[in-house]
Coordinates of C-alpha atoms and ligand atoms in Angstrom, one line a residue:
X1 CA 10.8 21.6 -14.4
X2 CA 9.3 24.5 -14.8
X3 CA 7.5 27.0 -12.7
X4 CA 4.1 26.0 -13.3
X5 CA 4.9 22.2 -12.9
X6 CA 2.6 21.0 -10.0
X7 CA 5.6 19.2 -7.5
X8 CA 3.3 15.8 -7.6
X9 CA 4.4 15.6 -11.6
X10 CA 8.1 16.7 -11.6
X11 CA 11.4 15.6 -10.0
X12 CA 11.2 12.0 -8.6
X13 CA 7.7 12.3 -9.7
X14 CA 7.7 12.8 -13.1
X15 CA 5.9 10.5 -14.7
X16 CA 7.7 8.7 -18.2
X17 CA 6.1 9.4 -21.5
X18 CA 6.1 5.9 -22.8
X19 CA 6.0 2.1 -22.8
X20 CA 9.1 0.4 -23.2
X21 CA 10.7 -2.7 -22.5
X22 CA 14.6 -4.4 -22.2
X23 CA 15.6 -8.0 -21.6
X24 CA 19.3 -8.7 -20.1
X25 CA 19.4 -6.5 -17.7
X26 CA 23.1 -5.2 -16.2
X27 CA 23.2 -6.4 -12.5
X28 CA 25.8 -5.0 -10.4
X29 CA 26.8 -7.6 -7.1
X30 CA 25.0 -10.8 -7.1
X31 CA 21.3 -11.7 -7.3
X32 CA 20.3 -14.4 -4.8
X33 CA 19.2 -17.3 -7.4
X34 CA 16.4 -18.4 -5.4
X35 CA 14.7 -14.8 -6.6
X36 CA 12.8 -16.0 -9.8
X37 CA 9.9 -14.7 -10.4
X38 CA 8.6 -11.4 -10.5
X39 CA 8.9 -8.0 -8.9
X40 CA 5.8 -5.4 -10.1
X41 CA 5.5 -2.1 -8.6
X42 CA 2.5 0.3 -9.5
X43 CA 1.5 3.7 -9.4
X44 CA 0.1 6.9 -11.0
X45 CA 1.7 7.7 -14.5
X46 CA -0.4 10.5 -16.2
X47 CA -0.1 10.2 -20.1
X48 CA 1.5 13.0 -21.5
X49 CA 0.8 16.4 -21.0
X50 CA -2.1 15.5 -18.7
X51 CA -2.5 17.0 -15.5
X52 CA -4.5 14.6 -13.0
X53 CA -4.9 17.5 -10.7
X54 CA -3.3 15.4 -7.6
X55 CA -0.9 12.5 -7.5
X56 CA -3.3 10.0 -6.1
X57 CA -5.5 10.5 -9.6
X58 CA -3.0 9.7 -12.7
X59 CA -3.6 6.6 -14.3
X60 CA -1.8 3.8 -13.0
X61 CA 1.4 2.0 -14.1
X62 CA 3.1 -1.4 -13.8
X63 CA 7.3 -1.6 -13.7
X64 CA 7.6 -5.4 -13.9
X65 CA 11.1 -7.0 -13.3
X66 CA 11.6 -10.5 -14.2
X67 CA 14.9 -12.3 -12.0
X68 CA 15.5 -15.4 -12.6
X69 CA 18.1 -17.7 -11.6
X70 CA 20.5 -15.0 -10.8
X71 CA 19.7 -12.9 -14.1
X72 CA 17.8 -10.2 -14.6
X73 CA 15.7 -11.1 -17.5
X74 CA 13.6 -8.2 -18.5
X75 CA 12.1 -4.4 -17.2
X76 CA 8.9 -3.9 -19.2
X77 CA 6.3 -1.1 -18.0
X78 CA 2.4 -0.9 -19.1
X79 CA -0.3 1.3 -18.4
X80 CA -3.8 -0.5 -16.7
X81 CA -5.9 -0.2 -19.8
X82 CA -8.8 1.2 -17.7
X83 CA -12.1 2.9 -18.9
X84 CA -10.3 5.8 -17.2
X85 CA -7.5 5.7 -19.4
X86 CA -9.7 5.7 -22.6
X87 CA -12.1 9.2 -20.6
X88 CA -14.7 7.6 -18.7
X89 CA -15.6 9.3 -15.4
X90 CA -15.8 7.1 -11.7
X91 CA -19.2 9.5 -11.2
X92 CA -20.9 10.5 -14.5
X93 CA -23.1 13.7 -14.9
X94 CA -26.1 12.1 -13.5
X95 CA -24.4 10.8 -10.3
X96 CA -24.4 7.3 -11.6
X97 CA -20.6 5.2 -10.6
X98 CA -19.2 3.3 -12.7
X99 CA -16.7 1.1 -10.9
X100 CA -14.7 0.1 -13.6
X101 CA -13.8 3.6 -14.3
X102 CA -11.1 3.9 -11.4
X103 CA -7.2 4.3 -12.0
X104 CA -5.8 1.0 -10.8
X105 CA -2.9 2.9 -9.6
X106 CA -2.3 2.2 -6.0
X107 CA -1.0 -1.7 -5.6
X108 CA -0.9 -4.9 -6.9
X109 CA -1.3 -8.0 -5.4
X110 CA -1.7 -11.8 -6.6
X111 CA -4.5 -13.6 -4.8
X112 CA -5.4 -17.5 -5.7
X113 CA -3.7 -17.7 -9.1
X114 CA -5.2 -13.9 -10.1
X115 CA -2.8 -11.0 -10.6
X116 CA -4.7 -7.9 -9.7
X117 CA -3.9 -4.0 -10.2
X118 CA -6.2 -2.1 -6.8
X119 CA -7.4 1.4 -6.6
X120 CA -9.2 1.9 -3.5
X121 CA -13.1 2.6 -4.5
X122 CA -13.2 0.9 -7.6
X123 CA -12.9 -2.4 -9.1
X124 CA -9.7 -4.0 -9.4
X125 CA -8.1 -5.1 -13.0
X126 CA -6.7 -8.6 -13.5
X127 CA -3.3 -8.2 -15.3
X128 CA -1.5 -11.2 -17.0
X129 CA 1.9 -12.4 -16.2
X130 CA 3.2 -10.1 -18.7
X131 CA 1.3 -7.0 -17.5
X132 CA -1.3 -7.2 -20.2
X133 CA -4.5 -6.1 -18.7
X134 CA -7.2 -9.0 -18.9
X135 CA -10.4 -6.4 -17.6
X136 CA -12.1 -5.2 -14.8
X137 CA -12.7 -7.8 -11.8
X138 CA -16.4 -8.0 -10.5
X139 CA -15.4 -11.7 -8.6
X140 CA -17.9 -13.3 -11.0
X141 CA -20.4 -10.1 -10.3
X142 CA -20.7 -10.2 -6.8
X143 CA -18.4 -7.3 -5.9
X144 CA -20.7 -4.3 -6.6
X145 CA -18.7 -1.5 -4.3
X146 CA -15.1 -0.8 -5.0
X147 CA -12.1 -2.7 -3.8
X148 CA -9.8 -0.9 -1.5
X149 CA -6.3 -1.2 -2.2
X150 CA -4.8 -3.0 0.9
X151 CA -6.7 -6.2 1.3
X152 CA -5.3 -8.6 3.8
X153 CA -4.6 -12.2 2.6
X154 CA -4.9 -14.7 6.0
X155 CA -1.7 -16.8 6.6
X156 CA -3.4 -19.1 8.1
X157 CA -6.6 -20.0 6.0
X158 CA -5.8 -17.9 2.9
X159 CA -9.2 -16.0 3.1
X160 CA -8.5 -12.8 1.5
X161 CA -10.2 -9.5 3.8
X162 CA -11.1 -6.7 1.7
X163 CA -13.6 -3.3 2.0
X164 CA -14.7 -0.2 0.4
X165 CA -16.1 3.0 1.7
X166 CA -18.0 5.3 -0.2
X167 CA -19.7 8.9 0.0
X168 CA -23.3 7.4 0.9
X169 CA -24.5 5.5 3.5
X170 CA -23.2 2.6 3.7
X171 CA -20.1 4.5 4.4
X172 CA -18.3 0.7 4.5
X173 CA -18.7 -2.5 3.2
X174 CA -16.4 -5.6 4.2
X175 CA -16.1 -8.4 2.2
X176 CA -13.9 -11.8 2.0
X177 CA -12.8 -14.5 -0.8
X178 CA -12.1 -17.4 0.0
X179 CA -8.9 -18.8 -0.4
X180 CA -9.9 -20.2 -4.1
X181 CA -10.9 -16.5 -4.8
X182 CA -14.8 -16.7 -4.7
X183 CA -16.3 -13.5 -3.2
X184 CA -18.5 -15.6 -0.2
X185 CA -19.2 -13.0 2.8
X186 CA -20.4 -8.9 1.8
X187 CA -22.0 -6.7 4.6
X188 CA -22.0 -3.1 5.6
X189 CA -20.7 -2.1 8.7
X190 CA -21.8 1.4 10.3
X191 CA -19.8 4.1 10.9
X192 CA -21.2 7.6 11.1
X193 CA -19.8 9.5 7.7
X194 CA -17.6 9.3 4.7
X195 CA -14.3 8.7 5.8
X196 CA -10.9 8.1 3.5
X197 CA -10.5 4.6 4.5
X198 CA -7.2 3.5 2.8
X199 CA -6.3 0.7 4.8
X200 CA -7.3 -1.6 8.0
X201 CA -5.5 -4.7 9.8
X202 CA -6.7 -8.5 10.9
X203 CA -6.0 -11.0 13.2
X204 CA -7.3 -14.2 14.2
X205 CA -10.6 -12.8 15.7
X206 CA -10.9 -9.4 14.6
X207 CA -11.3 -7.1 12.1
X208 CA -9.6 -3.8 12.6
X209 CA -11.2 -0.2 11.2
X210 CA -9.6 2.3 11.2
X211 CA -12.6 5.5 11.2
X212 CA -10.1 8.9 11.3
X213 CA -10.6 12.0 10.6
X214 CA -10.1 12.8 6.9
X215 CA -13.8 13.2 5.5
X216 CA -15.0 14.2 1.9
X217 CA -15.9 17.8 1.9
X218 CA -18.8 18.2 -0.9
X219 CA -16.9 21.4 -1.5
X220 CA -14.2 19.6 -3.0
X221 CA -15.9 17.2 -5.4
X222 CA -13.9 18.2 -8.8
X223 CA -11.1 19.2 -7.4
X224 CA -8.2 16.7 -6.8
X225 CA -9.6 13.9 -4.6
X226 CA -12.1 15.9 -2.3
X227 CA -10.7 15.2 1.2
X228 CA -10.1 17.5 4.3
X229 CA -8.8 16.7 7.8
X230 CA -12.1 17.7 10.4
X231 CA -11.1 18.9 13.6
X232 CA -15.1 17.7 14.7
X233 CA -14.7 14.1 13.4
X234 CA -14.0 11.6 16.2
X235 CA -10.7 9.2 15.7
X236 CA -11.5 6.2 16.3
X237 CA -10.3 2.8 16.1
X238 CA -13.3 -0.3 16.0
X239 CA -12.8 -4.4 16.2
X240 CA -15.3 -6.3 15.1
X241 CA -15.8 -9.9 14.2
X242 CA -15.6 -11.8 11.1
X243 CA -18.8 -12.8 10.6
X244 CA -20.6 -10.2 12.9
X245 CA -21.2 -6.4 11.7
X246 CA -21.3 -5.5 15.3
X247 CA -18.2 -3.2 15.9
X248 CA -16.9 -2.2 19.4
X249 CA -15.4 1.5 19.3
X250 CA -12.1 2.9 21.0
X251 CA -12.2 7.0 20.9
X252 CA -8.0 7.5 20.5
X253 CA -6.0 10.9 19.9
X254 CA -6.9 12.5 16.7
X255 CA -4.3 11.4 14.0
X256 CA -4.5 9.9 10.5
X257 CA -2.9 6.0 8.9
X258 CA -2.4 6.3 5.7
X259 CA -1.0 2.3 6.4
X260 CA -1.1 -0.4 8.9
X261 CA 2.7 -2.5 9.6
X262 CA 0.4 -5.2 11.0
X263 CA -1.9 -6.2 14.1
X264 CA -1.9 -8.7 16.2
X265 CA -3.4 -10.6 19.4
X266 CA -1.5 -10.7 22.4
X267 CA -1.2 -13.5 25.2
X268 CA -4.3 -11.3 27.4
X269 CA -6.7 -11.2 24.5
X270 CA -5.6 -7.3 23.8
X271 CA -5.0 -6.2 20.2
X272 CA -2.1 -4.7 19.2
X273 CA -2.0 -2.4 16.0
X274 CA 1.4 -0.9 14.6
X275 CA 0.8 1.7 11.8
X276 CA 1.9 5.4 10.4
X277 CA 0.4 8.0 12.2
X278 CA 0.2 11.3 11.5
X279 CA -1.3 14.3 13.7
X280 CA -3.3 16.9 12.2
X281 CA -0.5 19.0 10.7
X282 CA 1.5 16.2 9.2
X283 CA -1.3 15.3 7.4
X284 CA -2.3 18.5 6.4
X285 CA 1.4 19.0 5.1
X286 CA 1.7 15.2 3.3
X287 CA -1.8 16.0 1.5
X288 CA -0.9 19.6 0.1
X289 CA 2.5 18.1 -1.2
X290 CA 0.6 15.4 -2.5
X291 CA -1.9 18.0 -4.8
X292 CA -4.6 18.5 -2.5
X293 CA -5.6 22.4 -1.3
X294 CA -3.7 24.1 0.7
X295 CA -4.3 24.3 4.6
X296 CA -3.3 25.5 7.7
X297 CA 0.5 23.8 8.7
X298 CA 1.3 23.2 5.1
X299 CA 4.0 25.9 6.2
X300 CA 4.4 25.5 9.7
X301 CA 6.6 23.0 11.4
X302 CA 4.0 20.0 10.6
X303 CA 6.1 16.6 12.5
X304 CA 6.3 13.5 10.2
X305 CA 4.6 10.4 10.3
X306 CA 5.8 7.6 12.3
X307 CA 5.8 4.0 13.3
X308 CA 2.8 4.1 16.4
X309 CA 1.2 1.0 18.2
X310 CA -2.4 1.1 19.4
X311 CA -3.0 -1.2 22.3
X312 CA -6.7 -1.8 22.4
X313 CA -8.3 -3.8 25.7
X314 CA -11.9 -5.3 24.7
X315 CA -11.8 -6.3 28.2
X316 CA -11.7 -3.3 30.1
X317 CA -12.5 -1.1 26.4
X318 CA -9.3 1.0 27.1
X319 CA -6.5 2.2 24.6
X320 CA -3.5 2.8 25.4
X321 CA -0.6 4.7 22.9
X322 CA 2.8 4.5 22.4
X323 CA 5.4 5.7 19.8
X324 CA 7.7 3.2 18.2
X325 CA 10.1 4.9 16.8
X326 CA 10.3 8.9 15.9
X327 CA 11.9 8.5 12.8
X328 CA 9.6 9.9 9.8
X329 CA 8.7 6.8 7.5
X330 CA 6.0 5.7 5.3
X331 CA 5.2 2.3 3.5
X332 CA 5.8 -0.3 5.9
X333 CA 6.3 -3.6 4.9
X334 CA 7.2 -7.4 6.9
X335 CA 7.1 -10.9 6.2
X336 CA 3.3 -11.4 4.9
X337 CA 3.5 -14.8 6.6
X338 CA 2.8 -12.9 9.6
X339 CA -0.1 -10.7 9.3
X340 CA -2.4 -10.8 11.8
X341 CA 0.4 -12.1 14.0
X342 CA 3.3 -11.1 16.1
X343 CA 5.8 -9.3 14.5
X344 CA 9.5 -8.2 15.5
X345 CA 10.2 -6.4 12.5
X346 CA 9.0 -3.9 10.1
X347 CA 10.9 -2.3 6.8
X348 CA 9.6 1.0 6.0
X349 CA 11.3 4.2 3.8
X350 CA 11.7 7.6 4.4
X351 CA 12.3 9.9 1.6
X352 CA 16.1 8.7 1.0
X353 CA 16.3 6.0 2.9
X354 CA 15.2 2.3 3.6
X355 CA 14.8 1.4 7.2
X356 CA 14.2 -1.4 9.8
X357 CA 12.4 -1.0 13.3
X358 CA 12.3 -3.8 15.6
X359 CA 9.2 -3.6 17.8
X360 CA 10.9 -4.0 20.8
X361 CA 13.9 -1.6 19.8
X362 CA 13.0 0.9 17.5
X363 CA 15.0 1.8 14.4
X364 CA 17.8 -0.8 14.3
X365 CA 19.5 -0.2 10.5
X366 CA 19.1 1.9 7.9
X367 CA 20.4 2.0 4.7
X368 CA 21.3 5.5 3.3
X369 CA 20.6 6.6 -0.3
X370 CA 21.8 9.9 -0.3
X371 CA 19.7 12.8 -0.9
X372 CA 19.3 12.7 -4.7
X373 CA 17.7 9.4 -4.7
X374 CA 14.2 8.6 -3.2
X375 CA 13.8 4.8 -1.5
X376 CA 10.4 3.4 -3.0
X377 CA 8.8 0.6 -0.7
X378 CA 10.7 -2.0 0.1
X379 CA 9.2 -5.5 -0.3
X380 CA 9.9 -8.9 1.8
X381 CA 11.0 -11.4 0.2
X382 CA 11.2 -14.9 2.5
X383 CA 14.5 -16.3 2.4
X384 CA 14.4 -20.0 0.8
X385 CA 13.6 -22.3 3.3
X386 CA 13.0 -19.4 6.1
X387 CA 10.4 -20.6 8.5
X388 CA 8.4 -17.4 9.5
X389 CA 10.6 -17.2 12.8
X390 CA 7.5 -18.0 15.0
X391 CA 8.4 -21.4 16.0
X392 CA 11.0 -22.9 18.5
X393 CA 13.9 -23.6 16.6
X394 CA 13.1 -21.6 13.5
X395 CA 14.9 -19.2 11.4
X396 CA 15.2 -15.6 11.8
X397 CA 11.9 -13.6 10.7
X398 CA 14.8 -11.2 8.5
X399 CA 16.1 -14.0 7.1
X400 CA 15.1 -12.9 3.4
X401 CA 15.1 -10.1 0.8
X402 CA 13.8 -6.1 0.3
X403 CA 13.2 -6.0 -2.6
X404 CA 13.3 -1.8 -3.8
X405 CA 13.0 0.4 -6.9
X406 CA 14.9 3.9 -6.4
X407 CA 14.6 6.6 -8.4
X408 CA 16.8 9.8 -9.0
X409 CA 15.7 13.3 -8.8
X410 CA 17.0 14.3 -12.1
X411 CA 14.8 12.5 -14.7
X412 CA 17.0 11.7 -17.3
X413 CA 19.0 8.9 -14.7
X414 CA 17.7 5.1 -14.8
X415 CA 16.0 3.3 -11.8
X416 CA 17.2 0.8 -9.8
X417 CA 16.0 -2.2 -8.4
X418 CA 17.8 -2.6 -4.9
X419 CA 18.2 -6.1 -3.3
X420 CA 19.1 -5.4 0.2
X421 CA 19.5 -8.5 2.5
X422 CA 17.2 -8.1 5.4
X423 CA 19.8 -9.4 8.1
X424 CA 22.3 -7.0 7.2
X425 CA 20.5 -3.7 5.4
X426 CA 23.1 -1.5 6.9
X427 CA 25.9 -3.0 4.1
X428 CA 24.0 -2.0 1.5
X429 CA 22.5 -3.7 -1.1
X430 CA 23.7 -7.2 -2.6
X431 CA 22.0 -6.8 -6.0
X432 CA 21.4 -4.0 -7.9
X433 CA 19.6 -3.9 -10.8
X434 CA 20.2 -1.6 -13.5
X435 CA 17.0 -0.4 -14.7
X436 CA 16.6 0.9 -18.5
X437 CA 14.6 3.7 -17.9
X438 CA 13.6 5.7 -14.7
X439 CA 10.8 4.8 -12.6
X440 CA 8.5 7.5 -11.2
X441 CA 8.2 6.9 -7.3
X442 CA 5.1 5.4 -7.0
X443 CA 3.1 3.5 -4.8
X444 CA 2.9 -0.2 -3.5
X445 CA 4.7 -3.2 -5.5
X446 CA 4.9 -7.4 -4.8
X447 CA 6.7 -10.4 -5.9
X448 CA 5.3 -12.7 -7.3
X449 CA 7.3 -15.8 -7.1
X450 CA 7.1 -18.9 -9.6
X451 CA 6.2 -21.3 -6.9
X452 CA 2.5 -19.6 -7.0
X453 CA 1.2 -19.9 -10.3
X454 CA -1.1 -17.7 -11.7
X455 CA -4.5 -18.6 -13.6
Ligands
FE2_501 FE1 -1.4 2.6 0.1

């Protein structure tokens, strides 16, 4: 690395140079058989020499990882062929957007047979099986804002919950697919300015905003992604109906959430929210590592971000806060049967680490990387036959997988794919998967398994 390397490009960071793939992967321990399918993780990968001025902005990247009966079949990486990636511009000269013109970088989800790459504020990209992108995704034409990253697939109804907030009036726009993917419900909902809206929660009656205090600064258009915390921009949290823009607000201490565990109802009608929070100076810190300009606590003693639930009363319209754990963690994951539901647990990372907080009990196992390798996001996996351990009689919620890519500071050491079981994270993994190439740290990753077919 040298001097002039920006961080968000070098160490675990770096992005790789090429496309590649390998088939019979070397698997160290033993892969549960019952894994087949596949794992994709994406994230931004600049192409060579390119500086994307922040790490939110390089193009985005697949890893894919096909297991299969206890093998580890193939590792095969691919860029999102995006208009991006061949120069267009998101806003062009004249102001105009072009929606197709987004990174895809930031997750990747499969939603009624369609496997999609998401970049918050513009359209997705539907990817084949193999990675090959297909094209942008308009849902037919009737998406015409961007697609944030984190849409919420119902567990009960299979509805997928989805928004996009922009820097004019409608600020936000919600939207929903049915469970056969047709895009069927679009409004806007108010909220006073351009907020970074990068995720939001559901549960069986509500939609959950999250309207914080990181607003675009016209100053910074060109620049990175043009973003500042605002000390005069009220936090707030807002639950609104699914068919009703109507939105009632609840004023909280000023913080940021990058990501939402999950959310849920409780037995009084109150909704509980579990998420990442950072105060002012965390985020301040997280975005100047991340590429953004520099600000006041980027040296000072800025706290991390931590697991915090929001407890918000639409009887009485109080809030009340509490911390979950102190430990510093991003990227929180759980069994996606249960979103919008009670949860016990959550997975989440810090930097060399993957961890598991019980909602009751905090942080109840960890497993330790050491501090050359960074834990990428570790993704639940149901145990065969696991029941979603809401029921009398059922099995554990853990009972399943984490599924993991770890990457080594040095760049010239191969990934990983960790397979941790959920029950027992503290013994370390039970599969690892010896990667044939490193894997930048990244962003957001699922699996795909073979019992939901694609289109
Ligand atoms: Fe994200």
């Amino acid at each position: 690395m040298s001097e002039q390397t920006p961080s968000y490009l070098a160490g675990h960071l770096a992005p790789v140079q090429d496309e590649t793939e390998a088939t019979g992967l070397h698997v160290t321990g033993a892969l549960p058989p019952e894994l087949t399918g596949r794992y994709f993780r994406n994230g931004p990968n600049p192409l060579p020499g390119e500086d994307s001025g922040h790490w939110f902005a390089g193009h985005g990247m697949l890893h894919g990882v096909r297991l299969e009966n206890g093998r580890a079949a193939w590792y095969r990486n691919r860029w999102v062929r995006t208009r991006r990636l061949d120069g267009a511009r998101p806003i062009g000269p004249d102001g105009t957007r072009d929606l197709a013109a987004g990174a895809a970088n930031t997750s990747v989800i499969q939603h009624a047979g369609r496997i999609l790459a998401l970049m918050e504020t513009s359209y997705p990209y539907e990817l084949s099986p193999e990675l090959d992108t297909l094209g942008p995704c308009d849902f037919g034409g009737r998406l015409t804002t961007g697609m944030t990253a984190h849409p919420k697939e119902d567990p009960c109804t299979g509805e997928l919950h989805l928004f996009d907030y922009g820097v004019r009036p409608p600020y936000l726009t919600y939207h929903r697919l049915t469970a056969d993917g047709e895009l069927a419900t679009s409004f806007p909902v108010e909220v006073p300015g351009p907020t970074m809206m990068h995720d939001f929660a559901i549960t069986p009656h509500h939609i959950v905003w999250l309207d914080l205090p990181v607003v675009l600064d016209p100053d910074l258009v060109g620049r990175g992604v043009p973003y500042r915390w605002s000390d005069s921009y009220t936090a707030r949290i807002g639950l609104m109906g699914r068919n009703d823009p109507a939105v009632r607000w609840f004023d909280i201490e000023p913080c940021y959430v990058f990501h939402v565990g999950n959310a849920h109802e409780d037995d009084r009608g109150r909704v509980v929210l579990d998420a990442v929070r950072y105060g002012p100076d965390a985020w301040r810190a997280a975005w100047a590592r991340a590429g953004g300009p520099p600000g006041p606590g980027q040296a000072a003693a800025a706290g991390v971000s931590s697991l915090h639930r929001w407890t918000l009363d639409p009887a009485t319209g109080t809030v009340t806060e509490q911390a979950l754990d102190d430990t510093g963690v991003e990227f929180p994951t759980l069994d996606d049967r249960l979103v919008g539901l009670p949860h016990r647990y959550l997975y989440a990372v810090d930097s060399h680490a993957i961890v598991k907080v019980d909602s009751e009990h905090g942080l109840v196992a960890r497993h330790d990387l050491g501090a050359d390798w960074h834990a990428g996001e570790a993704v639940f996996v149901p145990a065969a036959g696991s029941t979603d351990g809401s029921a009398a009689g059922s099995t554990g919620e853990d009972e399943g997988w984490l599924l993991s890519i770890v990457t080594h500071r040095s760049p010239s050491v191969p990934s990983r794919l960790l397979v941790h079981d959920a029950t027992d994270l503290a013994a370390g993994p039970v599969a690892t998967v010896h990667l044939p190439r490193r894997v930048p740290a990244g962003f957001h990753g699922t699996w795909i398994p073979d019992t939901e077919p694609h289109r």
